Amino acid sequence: ILIRYNARGFDLNRNFPDYFKQNNKRGQPETDSVKDWISKIQFVLSGSLHGGALVASYPYDNTPNAMFQTYAASPSLTPDDDIFKHLSLVYAKNHAKMSRGVACKSATPAFENGITNGAAWYPLTGGMQDYQYVWYGCMEVTLEISCCKYPPAYELRKYWEDNQLSLIKFLAEAHRGVQGFVLDSSGTPIERASIKVKGRDVGFQTTKYGEFWRILLPGYYKLEIFAEGFTPRDIEFVVVEQHPTLLNVTLQPAKHFTATPTFITTTMRIETKNVK
């Protein structure tokens, strides 16, 4: 996909379900294919490559005010705002120019340190960035890497040189935080166990192999794990800077069946793409 619009004239980066406001735009085959893809693979980190500005933009792109049809440009922050700012800064500071925060044109905004909250820049409904995060727990950052929306092919080598280190450093962040397995008492993986970090309401799920990953900055955390037919567990753990924390969890069968608590469930791994 080289542009945001498909052959039917639909903007594909305004075509996803939205957390804050009902998106009434008719779903498109391209969007449905992407949704199906990310529902099957537990992506943990995503960089969405765009043109038209020089900034790393992080969720939320939309705002609760959108429910009332107002679109004031003010920050709309996620429970993982510390991580999103960190990921955005990793990209911007390793880019040849982005962290300078210089406006592309006199009439366009300058972004401090080369990063911005999406809604603080301009609110939008139906973007992939918020969908990835809210529905599947994937940490997606929109990477606006060129002032020119559609740069000529002969400039591509320069863009590669400007972004090479940023891309490598950004993808390496997928190895930060906590990772492990959720198993039953016999050592069998538990698929689709629901997990969240206490105080961070956007959760995620295990793979069919019982695997999970979550990007976190150094600190003390508590993991909350739920699975149908098992007794829930809370586990405290520490994340350090040098390497990911390995945390394997065993769940015991529940004596009496209780419904799995409902919170936003998600999944993860690494992804790169280019839409917007």
GROMACS .gro file of C-alpha atoms in nm:
model
  276
    1ILE     CA    1   0.000   0.000   0.000
    2LEU     CA    2   0.168   0.321  -0.116
    3ILE     CA    3  -0.103   0.567  -0.015
    4ARG     CA    4  -0.366   0.585   0.257
    5TYR     CA    5  -0.661   0.545   0.021
    6ASN     CA    6  -0.765   0.219  -0.144
    7ALA     CA    7  -0.923   0.182  -0.490
    8ARG     CA    8  -1.265   0.255  -0.337
    9GLY     CA    9  -1.146   0.589  -0.202
   10PHE     CA   10  -1.142   0.489   0.166
   11ASP     CA   11  -0.870   0.622   0.397
   12LEU     CA   12  -0.740   0.296   0.547
   13ASN     CA   13  -0.595   0.468   0.852
   14ARG     CA   14  -0.940   0.595   0.947
   15ASN     CA   15  -1.106   0.257   0.896
   16PHE     CA   16  -1.039   0.070   1.221
   17PRO     CA   17  -1.273   0.033   1.520
   18ASP     CA   18  -1.224   0.319   1.767
   19TYR     CA   19  -1.205   0.309   2.147
   20PHE     CA   20  -1.358   0.652   2.207
   21LYS     CA   21  -1.612   0.695   1.930
   22GLN     CA   22  -1.813   0.463   1.705
   23ASN     CA   23  -1.653   0.450   1.362
   24ASN     CA   24  -1.934   0.432   1.108
   25LYS     CA   25  -1.708   0.404   0.803
   26ARG     CA   26  -1.769   0.083   0.610
   27GLY     CA   27  -1.498  -0.176   0.677
   28GLN     CA   28  -1.262  -0.239   0.387
   29PRO     CA   29  -1.099  -0.568   0.273
   30GLU     CA   30  -0.749  -0.430   0.337
   31THR     CA   31  -0.841  -0.327   0.690
   32ASP     CA   32  -1.012  -0.660   0.757
   33SER     CA   33  -0.699  -0.845   0.640
   34VAL     CA   34  -0.477  -0.645   0.875
   35LYS     CA   35  -0.718  -0.699   1.165
   36ASP     CA   36  -0.721  -1.074   1.096
   37TRP     CA   37  -0.340  -1.080   1.078
   38ILE     CA   38  -0.279  -0.905   1.408
   39SER     CA   39  -0.546  -1.115   1.581
   40LYS     CA   40  -0.343  -1.428   1.504
   41ILE     CA   41   0.008  -1.308   1.592
   42GLN     CA   42   0.097  -1.164   1.934
   43PHE     CA   43   0.282  -0.851   1.825
   44VAL     CA   44   0.451  -0.661   2.106
   45LEU     CA   45   0.589  -0.357   1.922
   46SER     CA   46   0.488  -0.177   1.604
   47GLY     CA   47   0.630   0.113   1.407
   48SER     CA   48   0.394   0.265   1.151
   49LEU     CA   49   0.594   0.454   0.887
   50HIS     CA   50   0.436   0.773   0.752
   51GLY     CA   51   0.538   1.084   0.562
   52GLY     CA   52   0.442   1.450   0.587
   53ALA     CA   53   0.610   1.544   0.916
   54LEU     CA   54   0.916   1.466   1.126
   55VAL     CA   55   0.795   1.331   1.460
   56ALA     CA   56   0.726   1.015   1.662
   57SER     CA   57   0.357   1.023   1.762
   58TYR     CA   58   0.217   0.796   2.033
   59PRO     CA   59  -0.136   0.699   2.157
   60TYR     CA   60  -0.399   0.793   2.208
   61ASP     CA   61  -0.478   0.944   1.870
   62ASN     CA   62  -0.837   1.002   1.975
   63THR     CA   63  -0.985   1.159   2.287
   64PRO     CA   64  -1.290   1.108   2.512
   65ASN     CA   65  -1.407   1.450   2.391
   66ALA     CA   66  -1.472   1.286   2.054
   67MET     CA   67  -1.784   1.133   2.209
   68PHE     CA   68  -1.928   1.483   2.223
   69GLN     CA   69  -1.817   1.580   1.871
   70THR     CA   70  -1.552   1.822   1.994
   71TYR     CA   71  -1.199   1.804   1.865
   72ALA     CA   72  -0.983   2.023   2.085
   73ALA     CA   73  -0.617   1.936   2.038
   74SER     CA   74  -0.525   1.828   2.391
   75PRO     CA   75  -0.327   1.527   2.517
   76SER     CA   76  -0.509   1.195   2.552
   77LEU     CA   77  -0.279   0.970   2.752
   78THR     CA   78  -0.277   0.592   2.789
   79PRO     CA   79  -0.209   0.396   3.110
   80ASP     CA   80   0.130   0.318   2.950
   81ASP     CA   81   0.222   0.680   2.876
   82ASP     CA   82   0.568   0.640   3.032
   83ILE     CA   83   0.650   0.355   2.795
   84PHE     CA   84   0.512   0.528   2.486
   85LYS     CA   85   0.713   0.843   2.558
   86HIS     CA   86   1.024   0.631   2.609
   87LEU     CA   87   0.975   0.441   2.282
   88SER     CA   88   0.912   0.765   2.093
   89LEU     CA   89   1.224   0.925   2.238
   90VAL     CA   90   1.433   0.619   2.149
   91TYR     CA   91   1.336   0.669   1.787
   92ALA     CA   92   1.362   1.047   1.779
   93LYS     CA   93   1.699   1.071   1.957
   94ASN     CA   94   1.860   0.813   1.730
   95HIS     CA   95   1.729   0.981   1.416
   96ALA     CA   96   1.953   1.217   1.222
   97LYS     CA   97   1.716   1.516   1.265
   98MET     CA   98   1.392   1.429   1.443
   99SER     CA   99   1.486   1.517   1.802
  100ARG     CA  100   1.577   1.874   1.703
  101GLY     CA  101   1.206   1.950   1.694
  102VAL     CA  102   1.232   2.182   1.396
  103ALA     CA  103   0.908   2.251   1.206
  104CYS     CA  104   0.895   2.126   0.847
  105LYS     CA  105   0.733   2.453   0.732
  106SER     CA  106   0.660   2.787   0.892
  107ALA     CA  107   0.289   2.706   0.925
  108THR     CA  108   0.342   2.359   1.076
  109PRO     CA  109   0.406   2.275   1.443
  110ALA     CA  110   0.746   2.213   1.598
  111PHE     CA  111   0.758   1.912   1.832
  112GLU     CA  112   0.968   1.926   2.148
  113ASN     CA  113   1.234   1.652   2.134
  114GLY     CA  114   1.068   1.527   1.814
  115ILE     CA  115   0.777   1.349   1.985
  116THR     CA  116   0.407   1.418   2.044
  117ASN     CA  117   0.092   1.263   2.180
  118GLY     CA  118  -0.132   1.192   1.883
  119ALA     CA  119  -0.444   1.368   2.012
  120ALA     CA  120  -0.238   1.669   2.123
  121TRP     CA  121  -0.125   1.705   1.762
  122TYR     CA  122  -0.469   1.647   1.608
  123PRO     CA  123  -0.742   1.401   1.716
  124LEU     CA  124  -0.855   1.135   1.471
  125THR     CA  125  -1.104   0.848   1.468
  126GLY     CA  126  -1.037   0.499   1.331
  127GLY     CA  127  -0.657   0.492   1.332
  128MET     CA  128  -0.458   0.170   1.350
  129GLN     CA  129  -0.236   0.294   1.634
  130ASP     CA  130  -0.511   0.308   1.897
  131TYR     CA  131  -0.670  -0.013   1.763
  132GLN     CA  132  -0.346  -0.210   1.798
  133TYR     CA  133  -0.296  -0.091   2.155
  134VAL     CA  134  -0.650  -0.113   2.296
  135TRP     CA  135  -0.762  -0.436   2.126
  136TYR     CA  136  -0.435  -0.631   2.135
  137GLY     CA  137  -0.193  -0.458   2.372
  138CYS     CA  138   0.062  -0.389   2.099
  139MET     CA  139   0.274  -0.079   2.162
  140GLU     CA  140   0.246   0.106   1.832
  141VAL     CA  141   0.413   0.439   1.755
  142THR     CA  142   0.348   0.639   1.439
  143LEU     CA  143   0.682   0.737   1.285
  144GLU     CA  144   0.655   1.041   1.059
  145ILE     CA  145   0.991   1.025   0.883
  146SER     CA  146   0.980   1.283   0.604
  147CYS     CA  147   0.855   1.639   0.567
  148CYS     CA  148   0.764   1.549   0.209
  149LYS     CA  149   0.451   1.332   0.199
  150TYR     CA  150   0.565   1.142  -0.112
  151PRO     CA  151   0.942   1.187  -0.156
  152PRO     CA  152   1.102   1.094  -0.489
  153ALA     CA  153   1.274   0.757  -0.520
  154TYR     CA  154   1.622   0.907  -0.557
  155GLU     CA  155   1.598   1.039  -0.198
  156LEU     CA  156   1.525   0.699  -0.043
  157ARG     CA  157   1.889   0.620   0.038
  158LYS     CA  158   1.912   0.941   0.242
  159TYR     CA  159   1.595   0.849   0.433
  160TRP     CA  160   1.741   0.506   0.503
  161GLU     CA  161   2.059   0.663   0.638
  162ASP     CA  162   1.858   0.903   0.855
  163ASN     CA  163   1.641   0.625   0.999
  164GLN     CA  164   1.859   0.313   1.008
  165LEU     CA  165   1.986   0.350   1.365
  166SER     CA  166   1.646   0.464   1.489
  167LEU     CA  167   1.476   0.156   1.345
  168ILE     CA  168   1.731  -0.081   1.497
  169LYS     CA  169   1.719   0.082   1.841
  170PHE     CA  170   1.339   0.099   1.833
  171LEU     CA  171   1.295  -0.269   1.746
  172ALA     CA  172   1.542  -0.368   2.018
  173GLU     CA  173   1.300  -0.223   2.274
  174ALA     CA  174   1.081  -0.532   2.220
  175HIS     CA  175   1.326  -0.715   2.448
  176ARG     CA  176   1.266  -0.478   2.738
  177GLY     CA  177   1.030  -0.560   3.027
  178VAL     CA  178   0.885  -0.897   3.126
  179GLN     CA  179   0.828  -1.221   2.938
  180GLY     CA  180   0.744  -1.579   3.025
  181PHE     CA  181   0.489  -1.861   3.014
  182VAL     CA  182   0.158  -1.935   3.184
  183LEU     CA  183   0.120  -2.310   3.254
  184ASP     CA  184  -0.113  -2.541   3.442
  185SER     CA  185   0.005  -2.770   3.723
  186SER     CA  186   0.107  -3.040   3.473
  187GLY     CA  187   0.323  -2.797   3.273
  188THR     CA  188   0.076  -2.763   2.985
  189PRO     CA  189   0.059  -2.414   2.831
  190ILE     CA  190  -0.259  -2.216   2.895
  191GLU     CA  191  -0.375  -2.040   2.580
  192ARG     CA  192  -0.551  -1.702   2.598
  193ALA     CA  193  -0.492  -1.649   2.967
  194SER     CA  194  -0.578  -1.284   3.036
  195ILE     CA  195  -0.297  -1.076   3.183
  196LYS     CA  196  -0.255  -0.718   3.290
  197VAL     CA  197  -0.005  -0.517   3.489
  198LYS     CA  198  -0.171  -0.373   3.800
  199GLY     CA  199  -0.254  -0.007   3.747
  200ARG     CA  200  -0.241  -0.041   3.369
  201ASP     CA  201  -0.589  -0.125   3.245
  202VAL     CA  202  -0.497  -0.234   2.893
  203GLY     CA  203  -0.427  -0.606   2.916
  204PHE     CA  204  -0.306  -0.881   2.685
  205GLN     CA  205  -0.328  -1.259   2.637
  206THR     CA  206  -0.101  -1.560   2.613
  207THR     CA  207  -0.029  -1.740   2.286
  208LYS     CA  208  -0.125  -2.102   2.215
  209TYR     CA  209   0.212  -2.190   2.370
  210GLY     CA  210   0.131  -1.998   2.688
  211GLU     CA  211   0.383  -1.725   2.603
  212PHE     CA  212   0.350  -1.359   2.698
  213TRP     CA  213   0.558  -1.043   2.660
  214ARG     CA  214   0.519  -0.688   2.790
  215ILE     CA  215   0.741  -0.384   2.743
  216LEU     CA  216   0.801  -0.211   3.077
  217LEU     CA  217   1.055   0.037   3.212
  218PRO     CA  218   1.270  -0.052   3.517
  219GLY     CA  219   1.064  -0.069   3.835
  220TYR     CA  220   0.845  -0.280   4.062
  221TYR     CA  221   0.524  -0.426   3.921
  222LYS     CA  222   0.245  -0.673   3.993
  223LEU     CA  223   0.110  -0.908   3.726
  224GLU     CA  224  -0.255  -1.016   3.742
  225ILE     CA  225  -0.332  -1.345   3.562
  226PHE     CA  226  -0.678  -1.492   3.494
  227ALA     CA  227  -0.782  -1.802   3.300
  228GLU     CA  228  -1.116  -1.980   3.282
  229GLY     CA  229  -1.124  -2.279   3.517
  230PHE     CA  230  -0.817  -2.166   3.715
  231THR     CA  231  -0.759  -1.971   4.035
  232PRO     CA  232  -0.638  -1.617   3.952
  233ARG     CA  233  -0.288  -1.517   4.062
  234ASP     CA  234  -0.111  -1.192   4.142
  235ILE     CA  235   0.268  -1.198   4.117
  236GLU     CA  236   0.509  -0.918   4.207
  237PHE     CA  237   0.823  -0.879   3.996
  238VAL     CA  238   1.104  -0.637   3.919
  239VAL     CA  239   1.215  -0.507   3.580
  240VAL     CA  240   1.578  -0.401   3.537
  241GLU     CA  241   1.752  -0.209   3.260
  242GLN     CA  242   2.003  -0.471   3.149
  243HIS     CA  243   1.778  -0.758   3.036
  244PRO     CA  244   1.414  -0.871   3.030
  245THR     CA  245   1.268  -1.029   3.342
  246LEU     CA  246   1.177  -1.396   3.289
  247LEU     CA  247   0.859  -1.489   3.474
  248ASN     CA  248   0.691  -1.830   3.443
  249VAL     CA  249   0.351  -1.863   3.610
  250THR     CA  250   0.169  -2.181   3.717
  251LEU     CA  251  -0.207  -2.165   3.770
  252GLN     CA  252  -0.396  -2.414   3.985
  253PRO     CA  253  -0.743  -2.547   3.892
  254ALA     CA  254  -1.026  -2.351   4.052
  255LYS     CA  255  -1.226  -2.539   4.315
  256HIS     CA  256  -1.541  -2.367   4.196
  257PHE     CA  257  -1.592  -2.217   3.851
  258THR     CA  258  -1.590  -1.838   3.840
  259ALA     CA  259  -1.623  -1.623   3.530
  260THR     CA  260  -1.306  -1.466   3.402
  261PRO     CA  261  -1.302  -1.093   3.494
  262THR     CA  262  -1.353  -0.860   3.201
  263PHE     CA  263  -1.089  -0.608   3.108
  264ILE     CA  264  -0.940  -0.503   2.779
  265THR     CA  265  -0.746  -0.807   2.655
  266THR     CA  266  -0.456  -0.792   2.417
  267THR     CA  267  -0.162  -0.969   2.247
  268MET     CA  268   0.187  -0.889   2.103
  269ARG     CA  269   0.529  -0.923   1.914
  270ILE     CA  270   0.720  -0.705   1.658
  271GLU     CA  271   0.582  -0.542   1.345
  272THR     CA  272   0.672  -0.280   1.089
  273LYS     CA  273   0.443  -0.144   0.822
  274ASN     CA  274   0.360   0.172   0.639
  275VAL     CA  275   0.011   0.325   0.619
  276LYS     CA  276  -0.129   0.680   0.708
   0.00000   0.00000   0.00000
